[in-house]
PDB file of C-alpha atoms in Angstrom:
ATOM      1  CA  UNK R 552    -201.497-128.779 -68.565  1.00 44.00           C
ATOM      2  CA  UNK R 553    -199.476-125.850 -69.527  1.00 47.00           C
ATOM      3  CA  UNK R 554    -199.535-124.535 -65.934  1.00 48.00           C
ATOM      4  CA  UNK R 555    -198.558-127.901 -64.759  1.00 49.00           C
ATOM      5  CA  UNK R 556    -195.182-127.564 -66.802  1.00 52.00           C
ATOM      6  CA  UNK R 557    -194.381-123.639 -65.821  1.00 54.00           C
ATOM      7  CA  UNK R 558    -195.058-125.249 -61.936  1.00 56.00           C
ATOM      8  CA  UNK R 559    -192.842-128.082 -62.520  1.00 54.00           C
ATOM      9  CA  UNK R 560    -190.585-126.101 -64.353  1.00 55.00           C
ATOM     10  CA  UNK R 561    -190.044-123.781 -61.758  1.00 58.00           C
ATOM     11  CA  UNK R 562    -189.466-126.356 -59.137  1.00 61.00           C
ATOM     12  CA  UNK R 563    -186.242-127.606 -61.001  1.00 56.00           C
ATOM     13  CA  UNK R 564    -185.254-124.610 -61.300  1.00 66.00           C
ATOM     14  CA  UNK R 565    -185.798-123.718 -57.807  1.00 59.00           C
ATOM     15  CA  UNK R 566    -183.977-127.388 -57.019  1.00 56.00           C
ATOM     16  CA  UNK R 567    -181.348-126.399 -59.318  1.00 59.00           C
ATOM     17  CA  UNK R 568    -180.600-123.034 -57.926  1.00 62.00           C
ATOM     18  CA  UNK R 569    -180.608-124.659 -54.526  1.00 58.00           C
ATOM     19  CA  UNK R 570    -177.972-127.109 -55.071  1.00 60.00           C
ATOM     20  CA  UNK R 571    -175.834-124.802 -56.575  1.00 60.00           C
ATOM     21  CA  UNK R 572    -176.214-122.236 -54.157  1.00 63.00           C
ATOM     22  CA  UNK R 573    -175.259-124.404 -51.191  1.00 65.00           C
ATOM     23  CA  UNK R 574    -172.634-125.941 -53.909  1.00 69.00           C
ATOM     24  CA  UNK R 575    -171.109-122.051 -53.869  1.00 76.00           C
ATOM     25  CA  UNK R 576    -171.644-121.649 -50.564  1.00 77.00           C
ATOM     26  CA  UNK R 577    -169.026-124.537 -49.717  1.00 80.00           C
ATOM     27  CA  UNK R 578    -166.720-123.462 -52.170  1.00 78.00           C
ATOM     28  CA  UNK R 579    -167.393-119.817 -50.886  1.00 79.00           C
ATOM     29  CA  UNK R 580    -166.529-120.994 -47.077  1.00 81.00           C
ATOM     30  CA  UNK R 581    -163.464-123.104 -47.966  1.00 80.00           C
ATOM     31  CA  UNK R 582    -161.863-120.387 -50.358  1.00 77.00           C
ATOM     32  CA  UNK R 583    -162.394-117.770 -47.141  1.00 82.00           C
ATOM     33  CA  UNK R 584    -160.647-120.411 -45.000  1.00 81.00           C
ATOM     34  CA  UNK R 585    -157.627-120.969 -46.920  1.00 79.00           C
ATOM     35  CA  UNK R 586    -157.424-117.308 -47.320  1.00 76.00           C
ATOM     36  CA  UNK R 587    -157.508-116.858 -43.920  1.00 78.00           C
ATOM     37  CA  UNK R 588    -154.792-119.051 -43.561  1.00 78.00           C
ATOM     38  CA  UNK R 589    -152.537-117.725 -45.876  1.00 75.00           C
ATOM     39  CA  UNK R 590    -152.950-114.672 -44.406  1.00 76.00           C
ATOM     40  CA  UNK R 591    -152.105-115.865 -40.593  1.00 79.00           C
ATOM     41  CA  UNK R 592    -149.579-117.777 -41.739  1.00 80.00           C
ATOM     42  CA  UNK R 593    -148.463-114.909 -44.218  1.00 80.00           C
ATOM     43  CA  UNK R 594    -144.340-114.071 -44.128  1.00 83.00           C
ATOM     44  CA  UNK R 595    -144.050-110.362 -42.548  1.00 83.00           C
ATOM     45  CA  UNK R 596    -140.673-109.201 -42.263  1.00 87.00           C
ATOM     46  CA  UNK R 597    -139.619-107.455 -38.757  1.00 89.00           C
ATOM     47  CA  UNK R 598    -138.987-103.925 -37.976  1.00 92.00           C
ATOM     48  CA  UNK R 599    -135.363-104.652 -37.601  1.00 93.00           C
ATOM     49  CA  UNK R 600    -135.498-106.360 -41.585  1.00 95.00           C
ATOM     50  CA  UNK R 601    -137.337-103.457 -42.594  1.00 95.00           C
ATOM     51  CA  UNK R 602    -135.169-100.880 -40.868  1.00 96.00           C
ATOM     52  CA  UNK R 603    -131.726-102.864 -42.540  1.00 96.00           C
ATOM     53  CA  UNK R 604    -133.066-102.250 -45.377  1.00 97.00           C
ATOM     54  CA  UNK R 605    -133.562 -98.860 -45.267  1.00 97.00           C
ATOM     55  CA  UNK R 606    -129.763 -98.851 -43.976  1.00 97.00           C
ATOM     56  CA  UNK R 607    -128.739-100.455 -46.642  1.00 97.00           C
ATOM     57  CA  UNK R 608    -130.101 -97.935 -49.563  1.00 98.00           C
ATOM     58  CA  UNK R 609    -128.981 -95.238 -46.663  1.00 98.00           C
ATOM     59  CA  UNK R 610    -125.274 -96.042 -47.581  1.00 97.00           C
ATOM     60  CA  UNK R 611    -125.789 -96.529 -51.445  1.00 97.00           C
ATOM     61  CA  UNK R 612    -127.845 -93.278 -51.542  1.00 98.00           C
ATOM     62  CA  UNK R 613    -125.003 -92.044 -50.247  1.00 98.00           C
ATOM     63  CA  UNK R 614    -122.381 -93.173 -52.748  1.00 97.00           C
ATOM     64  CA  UNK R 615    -124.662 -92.732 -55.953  1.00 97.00           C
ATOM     65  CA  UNK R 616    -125.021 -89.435 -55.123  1.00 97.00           C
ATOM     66  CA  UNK R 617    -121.343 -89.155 -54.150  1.00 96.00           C
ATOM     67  CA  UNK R 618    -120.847 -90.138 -57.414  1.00 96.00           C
ATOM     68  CA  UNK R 619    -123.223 -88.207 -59.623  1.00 97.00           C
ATOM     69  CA  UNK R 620    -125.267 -90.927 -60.082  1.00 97.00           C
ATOM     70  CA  UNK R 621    -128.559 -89.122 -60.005  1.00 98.00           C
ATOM     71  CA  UNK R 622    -130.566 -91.944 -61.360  1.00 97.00           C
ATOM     72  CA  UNK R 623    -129.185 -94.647 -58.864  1.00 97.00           C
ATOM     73  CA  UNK R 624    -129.491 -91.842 -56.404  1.00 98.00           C
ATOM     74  CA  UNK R 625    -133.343 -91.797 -56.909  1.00 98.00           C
ATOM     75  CA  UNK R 626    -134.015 -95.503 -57.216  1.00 98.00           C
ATOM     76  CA  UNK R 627    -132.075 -95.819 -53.795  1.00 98.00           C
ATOM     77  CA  UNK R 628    -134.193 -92.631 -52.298  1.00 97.00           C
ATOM     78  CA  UNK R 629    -137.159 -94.397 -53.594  1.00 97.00           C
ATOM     79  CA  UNK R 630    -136.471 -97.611 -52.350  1.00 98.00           C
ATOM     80  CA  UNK R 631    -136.098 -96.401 -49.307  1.00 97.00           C
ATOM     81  CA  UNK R 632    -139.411 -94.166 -49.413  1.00 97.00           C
ATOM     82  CA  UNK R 633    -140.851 -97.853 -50.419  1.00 97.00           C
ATOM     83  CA  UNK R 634    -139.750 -99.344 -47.220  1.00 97.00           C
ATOM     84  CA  UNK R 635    -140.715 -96.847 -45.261  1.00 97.00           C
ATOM     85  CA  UNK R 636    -144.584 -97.275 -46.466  1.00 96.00           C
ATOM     86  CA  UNK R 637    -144.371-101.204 -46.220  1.00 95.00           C
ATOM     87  CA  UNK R 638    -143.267-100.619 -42.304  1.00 94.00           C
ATOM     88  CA  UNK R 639    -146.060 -98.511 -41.644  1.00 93.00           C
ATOM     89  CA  UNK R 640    -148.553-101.104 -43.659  1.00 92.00           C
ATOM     90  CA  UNK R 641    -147.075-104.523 -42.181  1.00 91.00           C
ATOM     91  CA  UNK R 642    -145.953-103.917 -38.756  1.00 92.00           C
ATOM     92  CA  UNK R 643    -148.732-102.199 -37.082  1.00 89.00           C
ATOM     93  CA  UNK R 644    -148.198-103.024 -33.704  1.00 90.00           C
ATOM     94  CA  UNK R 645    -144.972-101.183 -32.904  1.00 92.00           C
ATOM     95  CA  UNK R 646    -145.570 -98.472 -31.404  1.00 92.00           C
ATOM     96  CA  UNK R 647    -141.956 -96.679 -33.140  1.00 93.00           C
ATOM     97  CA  UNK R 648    -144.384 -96.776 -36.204  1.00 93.00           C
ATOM     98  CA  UNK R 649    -145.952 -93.998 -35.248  1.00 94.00           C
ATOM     99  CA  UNK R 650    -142.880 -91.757 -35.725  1.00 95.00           C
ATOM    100  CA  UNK R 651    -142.000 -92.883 -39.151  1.00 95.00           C
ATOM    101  CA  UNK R 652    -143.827 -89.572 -40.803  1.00 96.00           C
ATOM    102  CA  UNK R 653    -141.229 -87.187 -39.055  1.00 96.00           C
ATOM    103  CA  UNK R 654    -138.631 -88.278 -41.702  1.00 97.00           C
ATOM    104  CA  UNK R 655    -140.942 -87.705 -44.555  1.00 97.00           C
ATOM    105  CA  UNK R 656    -139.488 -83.806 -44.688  1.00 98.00           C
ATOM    106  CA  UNK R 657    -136.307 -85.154 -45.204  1.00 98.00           C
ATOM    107  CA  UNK R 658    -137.082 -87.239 -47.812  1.00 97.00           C
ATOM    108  CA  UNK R 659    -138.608 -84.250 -49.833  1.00 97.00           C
ATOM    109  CA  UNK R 660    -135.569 -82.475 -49.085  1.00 98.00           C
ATOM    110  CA  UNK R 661    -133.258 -85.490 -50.627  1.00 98.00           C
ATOM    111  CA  UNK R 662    -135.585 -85.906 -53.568  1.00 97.00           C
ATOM    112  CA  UNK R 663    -135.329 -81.728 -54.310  1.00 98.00           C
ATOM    113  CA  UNK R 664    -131.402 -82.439 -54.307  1.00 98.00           C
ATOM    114  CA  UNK R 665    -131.160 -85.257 -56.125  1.00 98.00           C
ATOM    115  CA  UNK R 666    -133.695 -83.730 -58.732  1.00 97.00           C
ATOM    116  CA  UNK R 667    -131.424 -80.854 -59.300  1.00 98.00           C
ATOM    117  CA  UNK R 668    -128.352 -83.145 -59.331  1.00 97.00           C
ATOM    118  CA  UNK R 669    -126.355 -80.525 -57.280  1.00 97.00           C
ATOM    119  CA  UNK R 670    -123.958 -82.321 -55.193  1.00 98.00           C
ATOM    120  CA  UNK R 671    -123.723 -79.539 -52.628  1.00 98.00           C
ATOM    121  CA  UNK R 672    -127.521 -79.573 -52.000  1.00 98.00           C
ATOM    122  CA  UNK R 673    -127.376 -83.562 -52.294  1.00 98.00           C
ATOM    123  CA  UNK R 674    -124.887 -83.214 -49.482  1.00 98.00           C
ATOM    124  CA  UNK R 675    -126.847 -81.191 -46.695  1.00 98.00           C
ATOM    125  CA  UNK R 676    -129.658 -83.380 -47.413  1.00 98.00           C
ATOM    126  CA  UNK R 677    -128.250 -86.295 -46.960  1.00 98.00           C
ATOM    127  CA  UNK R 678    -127.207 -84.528 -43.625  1.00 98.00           C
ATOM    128  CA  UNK R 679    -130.338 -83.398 -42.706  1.00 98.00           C
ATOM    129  CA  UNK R 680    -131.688 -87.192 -43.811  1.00 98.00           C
ATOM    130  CA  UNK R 681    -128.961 -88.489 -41.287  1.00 98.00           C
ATOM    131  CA  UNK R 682    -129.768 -86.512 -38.662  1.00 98.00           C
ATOM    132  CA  UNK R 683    -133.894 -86.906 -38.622  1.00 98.00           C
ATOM    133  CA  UNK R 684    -132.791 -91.037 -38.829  1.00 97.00           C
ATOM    134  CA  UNK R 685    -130.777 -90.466 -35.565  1.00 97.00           C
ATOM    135  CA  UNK R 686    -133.939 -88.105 -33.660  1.00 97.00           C
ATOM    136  CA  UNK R 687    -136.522 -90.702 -34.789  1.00 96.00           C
ATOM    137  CA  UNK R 688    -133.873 -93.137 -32.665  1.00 97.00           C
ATOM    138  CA  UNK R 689    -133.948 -91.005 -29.803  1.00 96.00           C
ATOM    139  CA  UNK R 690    -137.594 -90.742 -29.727  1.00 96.00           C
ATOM    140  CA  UNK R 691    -138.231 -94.273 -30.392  1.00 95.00           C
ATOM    141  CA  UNK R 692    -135.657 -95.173 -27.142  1.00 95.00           C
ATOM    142  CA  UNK R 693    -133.151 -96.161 -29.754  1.00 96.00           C
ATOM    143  CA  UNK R 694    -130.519 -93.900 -29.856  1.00 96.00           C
ATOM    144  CA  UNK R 695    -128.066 -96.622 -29.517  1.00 96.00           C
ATOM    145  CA  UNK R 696    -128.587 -97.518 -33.283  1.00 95.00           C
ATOM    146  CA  UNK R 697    -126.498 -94.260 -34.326  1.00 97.00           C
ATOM    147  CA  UNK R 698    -126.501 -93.614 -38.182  1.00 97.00           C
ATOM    148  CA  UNK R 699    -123.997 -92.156 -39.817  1.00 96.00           C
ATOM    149  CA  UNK R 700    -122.436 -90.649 -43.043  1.00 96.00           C
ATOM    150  CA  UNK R 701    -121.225 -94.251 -44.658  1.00 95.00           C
ATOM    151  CA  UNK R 702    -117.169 -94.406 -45.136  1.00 94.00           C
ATOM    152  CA  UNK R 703    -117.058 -97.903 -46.956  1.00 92.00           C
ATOM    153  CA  UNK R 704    -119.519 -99.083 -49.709  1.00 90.00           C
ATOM    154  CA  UNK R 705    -121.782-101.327 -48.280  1.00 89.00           C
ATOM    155  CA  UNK R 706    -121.417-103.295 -51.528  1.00 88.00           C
ATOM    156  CA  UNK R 707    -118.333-104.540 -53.129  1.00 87.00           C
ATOM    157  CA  UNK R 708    -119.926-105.820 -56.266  1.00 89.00           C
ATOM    158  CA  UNK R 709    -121.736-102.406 -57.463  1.00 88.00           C
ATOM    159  CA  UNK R 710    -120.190 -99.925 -59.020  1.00 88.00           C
ATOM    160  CA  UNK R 711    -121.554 -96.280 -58.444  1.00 91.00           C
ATOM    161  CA  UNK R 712    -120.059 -94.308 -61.133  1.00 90.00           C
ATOM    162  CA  UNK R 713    -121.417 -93.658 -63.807  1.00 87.00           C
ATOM    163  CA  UNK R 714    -119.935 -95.357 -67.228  1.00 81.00           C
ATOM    164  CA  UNK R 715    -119.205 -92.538 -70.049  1.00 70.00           C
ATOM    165  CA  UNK R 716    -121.760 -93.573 -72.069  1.00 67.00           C
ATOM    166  CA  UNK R 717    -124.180 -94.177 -69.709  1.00 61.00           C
TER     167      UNK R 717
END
């Protein structure tokens, strides 16, 4: 009788198990196909969005720094460092991708001048930055898009200067 039971017992739970399994397995299948559509139907911002944006903190680096402003200096130098790594990770299949590392040198210059908050050195690297945005153009068969040395905030409603007590 007793090995009756531990049989029986095991076919339940065999039953059990089974229905569950293929109970997971649906849920497994239609949480991988909603996933999958979220992701094909997934928001991805354009080279040209992601390259605006790195315009953008291109200008207000420049003015922070004008200004002394070494810590909005480095949140705009990192911002931009930020954008630079989300173009290479979302829009694989342009083939001006491939150049983005060349400006990586310039970066580490900008980020040695603004980490010494010397304006002179901030200066020539922002220069330098300038000038490897404009050869990454001209490799890319974009030297129309000319970048320069910003003579306007791009901003009206930011202030760059340090307050006193700040």
């Amino acid at each position: 009788m007793k090995k009756y039971i531990t049989t029986a017992g095991i076919i339940c739970i065999f039953l059990v198990y089974a229905a569950c399994s293929n109970n997971n397995k649906t849920q497994t299948q239609a949480l991988e196909s909603r996933i999958a559509d979220l992701e094909k139907n997934a928001y991805v911002p354009g080279f040209g969005e992601f390259m605006n944006t790195i315009q953008l903190h291109h200008a207000k680096l420049w003015f922070a720094g004008n200004a002394q402003n070494w810590p909005l200096a480095q949140y705009e130098m990192d911002e931009m460092k930020e954008t630079f790594d989300d173009l290479e990770k979302y829009v694989t299949d342009r083939p001006e991708v491939k150049e983005i590392p060349m400006i990586h040198p310039a970066l580490d210059s900008m980020e040695q001048a603004v980490g010494s908050k010397d304006l002179g050195k901030f200066k020539s690297a922002y220069v330098l930055l300038t000038n490897t945005c404009n050869n990454c153009h001209h490799a890319t068969k974009h030297a129309f898009n000319v970048i320069t040395t910003p003579s306007a905030t791009p901003v009206t409603d930011q202030q760059f200067k340090l307050n006193q007590n700040d």
